[in-house]
PDB file of N, CA and C in Angstrom:
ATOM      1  N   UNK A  18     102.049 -32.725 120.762  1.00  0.00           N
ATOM      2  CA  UNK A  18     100.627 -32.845 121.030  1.00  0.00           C
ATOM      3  C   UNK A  18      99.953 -33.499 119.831  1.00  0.00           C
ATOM      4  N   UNK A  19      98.863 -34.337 119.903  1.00  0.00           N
ATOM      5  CA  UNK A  19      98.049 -35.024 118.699  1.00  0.00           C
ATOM      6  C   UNK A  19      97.108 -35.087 119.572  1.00  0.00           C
ATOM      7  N   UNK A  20      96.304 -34.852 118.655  1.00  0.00           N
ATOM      8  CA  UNK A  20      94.818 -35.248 118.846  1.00  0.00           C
ATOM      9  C   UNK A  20      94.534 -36.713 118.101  1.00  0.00           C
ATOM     10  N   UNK A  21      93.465 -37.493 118.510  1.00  0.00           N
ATOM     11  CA  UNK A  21      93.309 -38.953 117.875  1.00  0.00           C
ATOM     12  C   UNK A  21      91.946 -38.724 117.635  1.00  0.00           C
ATOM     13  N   UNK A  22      91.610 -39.010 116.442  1.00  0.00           N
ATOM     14  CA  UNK A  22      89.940 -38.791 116.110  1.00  0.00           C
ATOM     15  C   UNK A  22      89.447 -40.963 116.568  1.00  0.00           C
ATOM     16  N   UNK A  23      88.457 -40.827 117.469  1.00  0.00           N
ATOM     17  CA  UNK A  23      87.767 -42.559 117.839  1.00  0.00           C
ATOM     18  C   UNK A  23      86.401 -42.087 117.257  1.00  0.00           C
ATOM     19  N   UNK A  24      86.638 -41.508 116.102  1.00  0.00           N
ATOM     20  CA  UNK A  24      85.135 -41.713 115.653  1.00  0.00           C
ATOM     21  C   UNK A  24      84.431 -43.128 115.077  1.00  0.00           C
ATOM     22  N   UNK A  25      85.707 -44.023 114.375  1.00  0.00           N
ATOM     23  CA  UNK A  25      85.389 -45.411 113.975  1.00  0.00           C
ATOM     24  C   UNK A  25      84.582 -46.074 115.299  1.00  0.00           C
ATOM     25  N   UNK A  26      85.378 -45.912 116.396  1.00  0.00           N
ATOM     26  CA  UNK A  26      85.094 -46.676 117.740  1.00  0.00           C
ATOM     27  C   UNK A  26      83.934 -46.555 117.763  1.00  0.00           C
ATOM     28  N   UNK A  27      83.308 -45.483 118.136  1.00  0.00           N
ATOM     29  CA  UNK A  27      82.051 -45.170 118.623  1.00  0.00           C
ATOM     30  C   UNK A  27      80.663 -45.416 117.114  1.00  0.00           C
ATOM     31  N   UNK A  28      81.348 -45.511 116.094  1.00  0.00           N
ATOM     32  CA  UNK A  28      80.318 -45.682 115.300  1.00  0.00           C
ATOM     33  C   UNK A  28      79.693 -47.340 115.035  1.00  0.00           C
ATOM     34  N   UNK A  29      81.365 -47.921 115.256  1.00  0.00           N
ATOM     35  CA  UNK A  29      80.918 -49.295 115.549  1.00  0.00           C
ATOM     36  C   UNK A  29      80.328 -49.544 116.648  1.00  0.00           C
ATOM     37  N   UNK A  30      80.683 -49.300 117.700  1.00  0.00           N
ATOM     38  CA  UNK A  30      80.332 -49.197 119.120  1.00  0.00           C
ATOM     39  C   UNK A  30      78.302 -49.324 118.794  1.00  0.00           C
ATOM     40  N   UNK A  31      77.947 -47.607 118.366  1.00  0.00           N
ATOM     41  CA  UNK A  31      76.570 -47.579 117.928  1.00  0.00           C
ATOM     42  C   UNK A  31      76.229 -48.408 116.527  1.00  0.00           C
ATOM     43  N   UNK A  32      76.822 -49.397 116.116  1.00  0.00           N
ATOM     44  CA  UNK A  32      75.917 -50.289 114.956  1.00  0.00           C
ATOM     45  C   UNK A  32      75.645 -49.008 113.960  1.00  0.00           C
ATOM     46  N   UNK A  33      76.480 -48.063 113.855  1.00  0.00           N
ATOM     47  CA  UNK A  33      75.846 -47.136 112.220  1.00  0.00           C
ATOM     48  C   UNK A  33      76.871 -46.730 111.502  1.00  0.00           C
ATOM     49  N   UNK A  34      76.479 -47.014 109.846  1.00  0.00           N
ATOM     50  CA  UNK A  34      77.324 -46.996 109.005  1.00  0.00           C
ATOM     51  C   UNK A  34      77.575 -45.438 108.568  1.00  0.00           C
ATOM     52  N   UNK A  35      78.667 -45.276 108.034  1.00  0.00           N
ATOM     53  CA  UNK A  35      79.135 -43.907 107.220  1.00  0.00           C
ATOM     54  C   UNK A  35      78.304 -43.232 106.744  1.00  0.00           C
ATOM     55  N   UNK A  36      77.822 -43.934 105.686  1.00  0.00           N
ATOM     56  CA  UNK A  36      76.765 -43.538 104.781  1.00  0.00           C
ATOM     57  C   UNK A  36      75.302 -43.154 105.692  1.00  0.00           C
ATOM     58  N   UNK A  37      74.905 -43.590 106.310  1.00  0.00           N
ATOM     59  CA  UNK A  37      74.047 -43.069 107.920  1.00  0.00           C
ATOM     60  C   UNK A  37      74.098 -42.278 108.577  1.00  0.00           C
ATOM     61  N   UNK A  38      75.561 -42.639 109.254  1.00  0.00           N
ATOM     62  CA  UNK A  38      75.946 -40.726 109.747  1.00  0.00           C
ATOM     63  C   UNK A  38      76.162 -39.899 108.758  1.00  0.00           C
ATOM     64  N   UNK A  39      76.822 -39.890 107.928  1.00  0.00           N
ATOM     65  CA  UNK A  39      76.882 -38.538 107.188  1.00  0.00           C
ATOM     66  C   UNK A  39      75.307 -38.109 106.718  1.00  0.00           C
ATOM     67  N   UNK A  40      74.595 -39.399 106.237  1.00  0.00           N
ATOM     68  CA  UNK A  40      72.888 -38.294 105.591  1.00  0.00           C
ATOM     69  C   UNK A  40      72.113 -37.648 107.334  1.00  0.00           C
ATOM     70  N   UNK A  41      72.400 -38.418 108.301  1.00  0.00           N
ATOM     71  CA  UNK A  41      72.001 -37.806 109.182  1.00  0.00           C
ATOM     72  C   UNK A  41      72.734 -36.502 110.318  1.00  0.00           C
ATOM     73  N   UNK A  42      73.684 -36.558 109.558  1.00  0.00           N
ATOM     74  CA  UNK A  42      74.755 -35.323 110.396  1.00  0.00           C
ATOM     75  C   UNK A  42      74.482 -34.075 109.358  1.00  0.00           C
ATOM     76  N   UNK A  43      74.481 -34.573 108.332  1.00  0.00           N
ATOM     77  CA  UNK A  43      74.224 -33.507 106.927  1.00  0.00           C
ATOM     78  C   UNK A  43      75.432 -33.338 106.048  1.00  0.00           C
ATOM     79  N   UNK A  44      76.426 -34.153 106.297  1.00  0.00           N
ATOM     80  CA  UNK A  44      77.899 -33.608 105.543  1.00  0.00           C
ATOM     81  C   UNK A  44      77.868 -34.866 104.312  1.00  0.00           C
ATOM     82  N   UNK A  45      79.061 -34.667 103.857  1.00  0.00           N
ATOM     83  CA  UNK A  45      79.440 -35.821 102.725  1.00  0.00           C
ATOM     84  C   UNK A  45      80.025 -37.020 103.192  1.00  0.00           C
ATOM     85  N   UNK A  46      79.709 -37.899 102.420  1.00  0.00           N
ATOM     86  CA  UNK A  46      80.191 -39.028 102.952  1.00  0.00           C
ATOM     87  C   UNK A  46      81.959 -38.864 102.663  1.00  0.00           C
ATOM     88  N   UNK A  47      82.355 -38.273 101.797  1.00  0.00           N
ATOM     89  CA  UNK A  47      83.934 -37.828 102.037  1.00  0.00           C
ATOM     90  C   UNK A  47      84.383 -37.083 102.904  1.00  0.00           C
ATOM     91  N   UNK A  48      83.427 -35.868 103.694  1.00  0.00           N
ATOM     92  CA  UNK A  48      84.084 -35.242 104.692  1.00  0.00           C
ATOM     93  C   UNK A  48      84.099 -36.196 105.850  1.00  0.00           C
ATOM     94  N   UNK A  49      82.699 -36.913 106.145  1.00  0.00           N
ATOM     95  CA  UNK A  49      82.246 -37.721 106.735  1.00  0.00           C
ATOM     96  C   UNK A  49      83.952 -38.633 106.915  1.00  0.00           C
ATOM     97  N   UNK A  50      84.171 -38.850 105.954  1.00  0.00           N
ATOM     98  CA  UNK A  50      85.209 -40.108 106.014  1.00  0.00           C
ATOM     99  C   UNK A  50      86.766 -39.870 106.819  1.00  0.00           C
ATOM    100  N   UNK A  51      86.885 -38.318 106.252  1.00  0.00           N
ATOM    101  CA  UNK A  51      87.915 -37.926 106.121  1.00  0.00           C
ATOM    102  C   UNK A  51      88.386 -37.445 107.988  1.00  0.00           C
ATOM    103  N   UNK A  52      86.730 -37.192 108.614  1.00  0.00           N
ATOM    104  CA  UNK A  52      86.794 -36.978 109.884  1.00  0.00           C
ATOM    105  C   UNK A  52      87.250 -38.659 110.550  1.00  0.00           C
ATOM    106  N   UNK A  53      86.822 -39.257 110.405  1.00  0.00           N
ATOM    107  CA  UNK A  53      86.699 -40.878 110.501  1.00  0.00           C
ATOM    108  C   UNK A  53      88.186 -41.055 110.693  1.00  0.00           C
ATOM    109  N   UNK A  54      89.030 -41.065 108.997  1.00  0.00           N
ATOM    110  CA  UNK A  54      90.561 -41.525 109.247  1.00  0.00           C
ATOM    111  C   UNK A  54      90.943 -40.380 109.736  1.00  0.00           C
ATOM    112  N   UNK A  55      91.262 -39.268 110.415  1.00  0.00           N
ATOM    113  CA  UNK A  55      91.874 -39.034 110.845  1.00  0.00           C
ATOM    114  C   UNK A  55      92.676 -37.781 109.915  1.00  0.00           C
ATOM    115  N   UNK A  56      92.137 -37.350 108.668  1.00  0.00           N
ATOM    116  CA  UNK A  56      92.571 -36.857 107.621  1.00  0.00           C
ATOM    117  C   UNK A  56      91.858 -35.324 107.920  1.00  0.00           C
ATOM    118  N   UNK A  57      92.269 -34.617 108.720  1.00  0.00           N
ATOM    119  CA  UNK A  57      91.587 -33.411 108.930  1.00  0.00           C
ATOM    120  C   UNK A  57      92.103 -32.813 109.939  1.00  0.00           C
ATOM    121  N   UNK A  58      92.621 -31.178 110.011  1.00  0.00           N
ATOM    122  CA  UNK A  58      93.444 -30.668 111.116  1.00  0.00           C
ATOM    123  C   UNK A  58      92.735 -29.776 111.941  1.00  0.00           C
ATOM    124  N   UNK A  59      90.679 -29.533 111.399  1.00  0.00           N
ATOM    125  CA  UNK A  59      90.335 -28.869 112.274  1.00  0.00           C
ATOM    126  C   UNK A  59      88.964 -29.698 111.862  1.00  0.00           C
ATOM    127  N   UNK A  60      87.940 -29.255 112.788  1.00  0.00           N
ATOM    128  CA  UNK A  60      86.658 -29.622 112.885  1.00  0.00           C
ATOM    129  C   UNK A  60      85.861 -28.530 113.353  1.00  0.00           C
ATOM    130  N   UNK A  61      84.749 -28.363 112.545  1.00  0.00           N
ATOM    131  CA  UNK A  61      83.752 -27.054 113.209  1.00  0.00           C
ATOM    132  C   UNK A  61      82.871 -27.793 114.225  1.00  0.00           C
ATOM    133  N   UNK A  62      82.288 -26.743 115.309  1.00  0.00           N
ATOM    134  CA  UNK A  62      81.843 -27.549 116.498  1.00  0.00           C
ATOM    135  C   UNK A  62      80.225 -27.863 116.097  1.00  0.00           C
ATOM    136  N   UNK A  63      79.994 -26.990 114.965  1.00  0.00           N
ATOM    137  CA  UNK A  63      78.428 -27.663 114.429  1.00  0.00           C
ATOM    138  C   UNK A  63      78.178 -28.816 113.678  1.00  0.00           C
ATOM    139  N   UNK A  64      79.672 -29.499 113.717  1.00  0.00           N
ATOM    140  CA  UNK A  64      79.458 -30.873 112.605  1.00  0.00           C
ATOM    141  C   UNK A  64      79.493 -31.373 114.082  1.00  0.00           C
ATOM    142  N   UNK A  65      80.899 -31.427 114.630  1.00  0.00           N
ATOM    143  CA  UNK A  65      81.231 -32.161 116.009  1.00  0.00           C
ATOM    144  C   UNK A  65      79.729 -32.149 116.934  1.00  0.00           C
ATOM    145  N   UNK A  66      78.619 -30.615 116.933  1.00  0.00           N
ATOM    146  CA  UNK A  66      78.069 -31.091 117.790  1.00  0.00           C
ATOM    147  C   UNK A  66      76.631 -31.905 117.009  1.00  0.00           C
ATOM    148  N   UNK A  67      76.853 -31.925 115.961  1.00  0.00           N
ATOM    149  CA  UNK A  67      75.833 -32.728 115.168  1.00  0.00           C
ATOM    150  C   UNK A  67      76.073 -34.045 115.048  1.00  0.00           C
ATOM    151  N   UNK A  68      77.212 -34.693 115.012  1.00  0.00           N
ATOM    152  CA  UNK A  68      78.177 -35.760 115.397  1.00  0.00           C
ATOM    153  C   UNK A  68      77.710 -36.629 116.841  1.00  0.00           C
ATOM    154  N   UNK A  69      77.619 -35.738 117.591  1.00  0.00           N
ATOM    155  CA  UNK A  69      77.464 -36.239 119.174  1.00  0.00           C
ATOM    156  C   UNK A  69      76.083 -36.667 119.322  1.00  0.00           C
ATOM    157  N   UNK A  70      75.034 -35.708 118.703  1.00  0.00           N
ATOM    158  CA  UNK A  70      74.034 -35.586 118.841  1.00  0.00           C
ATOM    159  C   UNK A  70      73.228 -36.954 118.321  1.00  0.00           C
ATOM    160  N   UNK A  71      73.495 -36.968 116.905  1.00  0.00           N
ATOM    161  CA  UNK A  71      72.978 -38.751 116.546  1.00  0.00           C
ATOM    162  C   UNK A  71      73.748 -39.479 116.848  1.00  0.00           C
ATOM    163  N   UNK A  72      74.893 -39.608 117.934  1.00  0.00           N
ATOM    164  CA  UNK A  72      75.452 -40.631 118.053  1.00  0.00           C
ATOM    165  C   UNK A  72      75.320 -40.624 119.416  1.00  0.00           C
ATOM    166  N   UNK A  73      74.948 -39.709 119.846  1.00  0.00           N
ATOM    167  CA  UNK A  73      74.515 -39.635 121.483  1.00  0.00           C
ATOM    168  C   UNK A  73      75.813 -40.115 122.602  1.00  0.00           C
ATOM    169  N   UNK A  74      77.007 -38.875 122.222  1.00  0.00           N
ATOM    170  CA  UNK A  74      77.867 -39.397 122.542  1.00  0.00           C
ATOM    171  C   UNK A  74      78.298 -37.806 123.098  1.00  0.00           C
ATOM    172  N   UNK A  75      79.373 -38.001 123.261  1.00  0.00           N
ATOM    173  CA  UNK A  75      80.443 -36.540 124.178  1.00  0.00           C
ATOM    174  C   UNK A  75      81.076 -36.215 122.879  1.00  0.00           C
ATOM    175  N   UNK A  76      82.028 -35.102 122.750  1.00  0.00           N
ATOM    176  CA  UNK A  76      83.329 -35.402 121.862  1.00  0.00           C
ATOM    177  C   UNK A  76      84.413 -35.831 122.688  1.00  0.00           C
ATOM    178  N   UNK A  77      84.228 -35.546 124.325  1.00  0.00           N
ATOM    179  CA  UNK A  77      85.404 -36.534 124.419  1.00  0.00           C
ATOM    180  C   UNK A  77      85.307 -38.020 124.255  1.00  0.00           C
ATOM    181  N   UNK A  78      84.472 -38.816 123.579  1.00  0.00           N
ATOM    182  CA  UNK A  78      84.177 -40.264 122.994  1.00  0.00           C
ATOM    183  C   UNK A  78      84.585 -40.062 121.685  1.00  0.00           C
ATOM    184  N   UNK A  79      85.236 -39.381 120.999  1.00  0.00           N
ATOM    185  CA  UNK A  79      85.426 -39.184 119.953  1.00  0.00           C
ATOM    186  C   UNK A  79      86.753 -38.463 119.374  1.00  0.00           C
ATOM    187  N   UNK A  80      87.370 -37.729 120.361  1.00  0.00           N
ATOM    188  CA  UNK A  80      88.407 -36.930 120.434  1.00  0.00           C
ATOM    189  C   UNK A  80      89.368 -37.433 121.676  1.00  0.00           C
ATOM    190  N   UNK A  81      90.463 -37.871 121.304  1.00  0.00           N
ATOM    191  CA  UNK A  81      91.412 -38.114 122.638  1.00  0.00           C
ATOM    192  C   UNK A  81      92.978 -36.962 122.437  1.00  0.00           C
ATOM    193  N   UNK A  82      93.143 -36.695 123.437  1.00  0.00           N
ATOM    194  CA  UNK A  82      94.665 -35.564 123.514  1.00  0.00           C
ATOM    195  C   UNK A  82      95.696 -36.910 124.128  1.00  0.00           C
ATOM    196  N   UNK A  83      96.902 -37.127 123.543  1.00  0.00           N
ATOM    197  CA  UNK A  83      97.855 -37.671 123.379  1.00  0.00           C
ATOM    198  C   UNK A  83      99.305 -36.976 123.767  1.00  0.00           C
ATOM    199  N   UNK A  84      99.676 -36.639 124.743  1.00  0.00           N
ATOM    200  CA  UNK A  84     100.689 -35.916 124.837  1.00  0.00           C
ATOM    201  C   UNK A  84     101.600 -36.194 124.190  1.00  0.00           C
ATOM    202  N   UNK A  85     102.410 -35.828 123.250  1.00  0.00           N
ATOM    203  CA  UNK A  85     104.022 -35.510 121.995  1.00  0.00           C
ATOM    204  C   UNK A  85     105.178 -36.259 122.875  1.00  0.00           C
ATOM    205  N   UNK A  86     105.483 -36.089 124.065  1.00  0.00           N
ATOM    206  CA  UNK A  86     106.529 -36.674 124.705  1.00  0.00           C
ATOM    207  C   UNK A  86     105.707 -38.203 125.206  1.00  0.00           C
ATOM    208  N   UNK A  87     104.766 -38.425 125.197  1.00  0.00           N
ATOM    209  CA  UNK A  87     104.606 -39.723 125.837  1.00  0.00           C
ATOM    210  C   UNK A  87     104.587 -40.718 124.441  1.00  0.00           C
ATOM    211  N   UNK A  88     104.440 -39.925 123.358  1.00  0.00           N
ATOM    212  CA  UNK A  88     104.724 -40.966 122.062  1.00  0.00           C
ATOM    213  C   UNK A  88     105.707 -41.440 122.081  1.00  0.00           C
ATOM    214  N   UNK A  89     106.977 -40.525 122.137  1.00  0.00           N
ATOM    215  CA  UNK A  89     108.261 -40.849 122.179  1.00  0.00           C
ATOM    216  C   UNK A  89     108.872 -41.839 123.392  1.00  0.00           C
ATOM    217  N   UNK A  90     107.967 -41.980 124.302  1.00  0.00           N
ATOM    218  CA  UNK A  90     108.452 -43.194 125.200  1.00  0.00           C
ATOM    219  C   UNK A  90     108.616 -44.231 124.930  1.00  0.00           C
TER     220      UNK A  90
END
């Protein structure tokens, strides 16, 4: 099982930079980042739903499930 963080997608998608979302989500621009690459094994749902909220998005626009055996195909 993997989860895939498309937070890049959708930020390009909405025209806003890192440094943007993070002063308007409230986090650091390193946690900020770290959600971004993919460098993080959990997420609290008050960033995620603060996340959605200025980006006016779902988390499933942001979160995809990848099934473990279909990698290996």
């Amino acid at each position: 099982m993997t989860i895939i963080l498309r937070l890049d997608r959708v930020m390009a998608d909405r025209k806003i930079s890192l440094n943007e979302l993070a002063e308007k989500v409230g986090i650091s621009n390193v946690n900020l980042s770290n959600i971004k690459t993919g460098k993080i094994s959990a997420i609290r749902f008050s960033t995620l739903n603060s996340i959605c909220r200025v980006l006016k998005c779902q988390p499933g626009d942001i979160l995809e499930y990848v099934d473990g055996s279909e990698e290996n195909s």
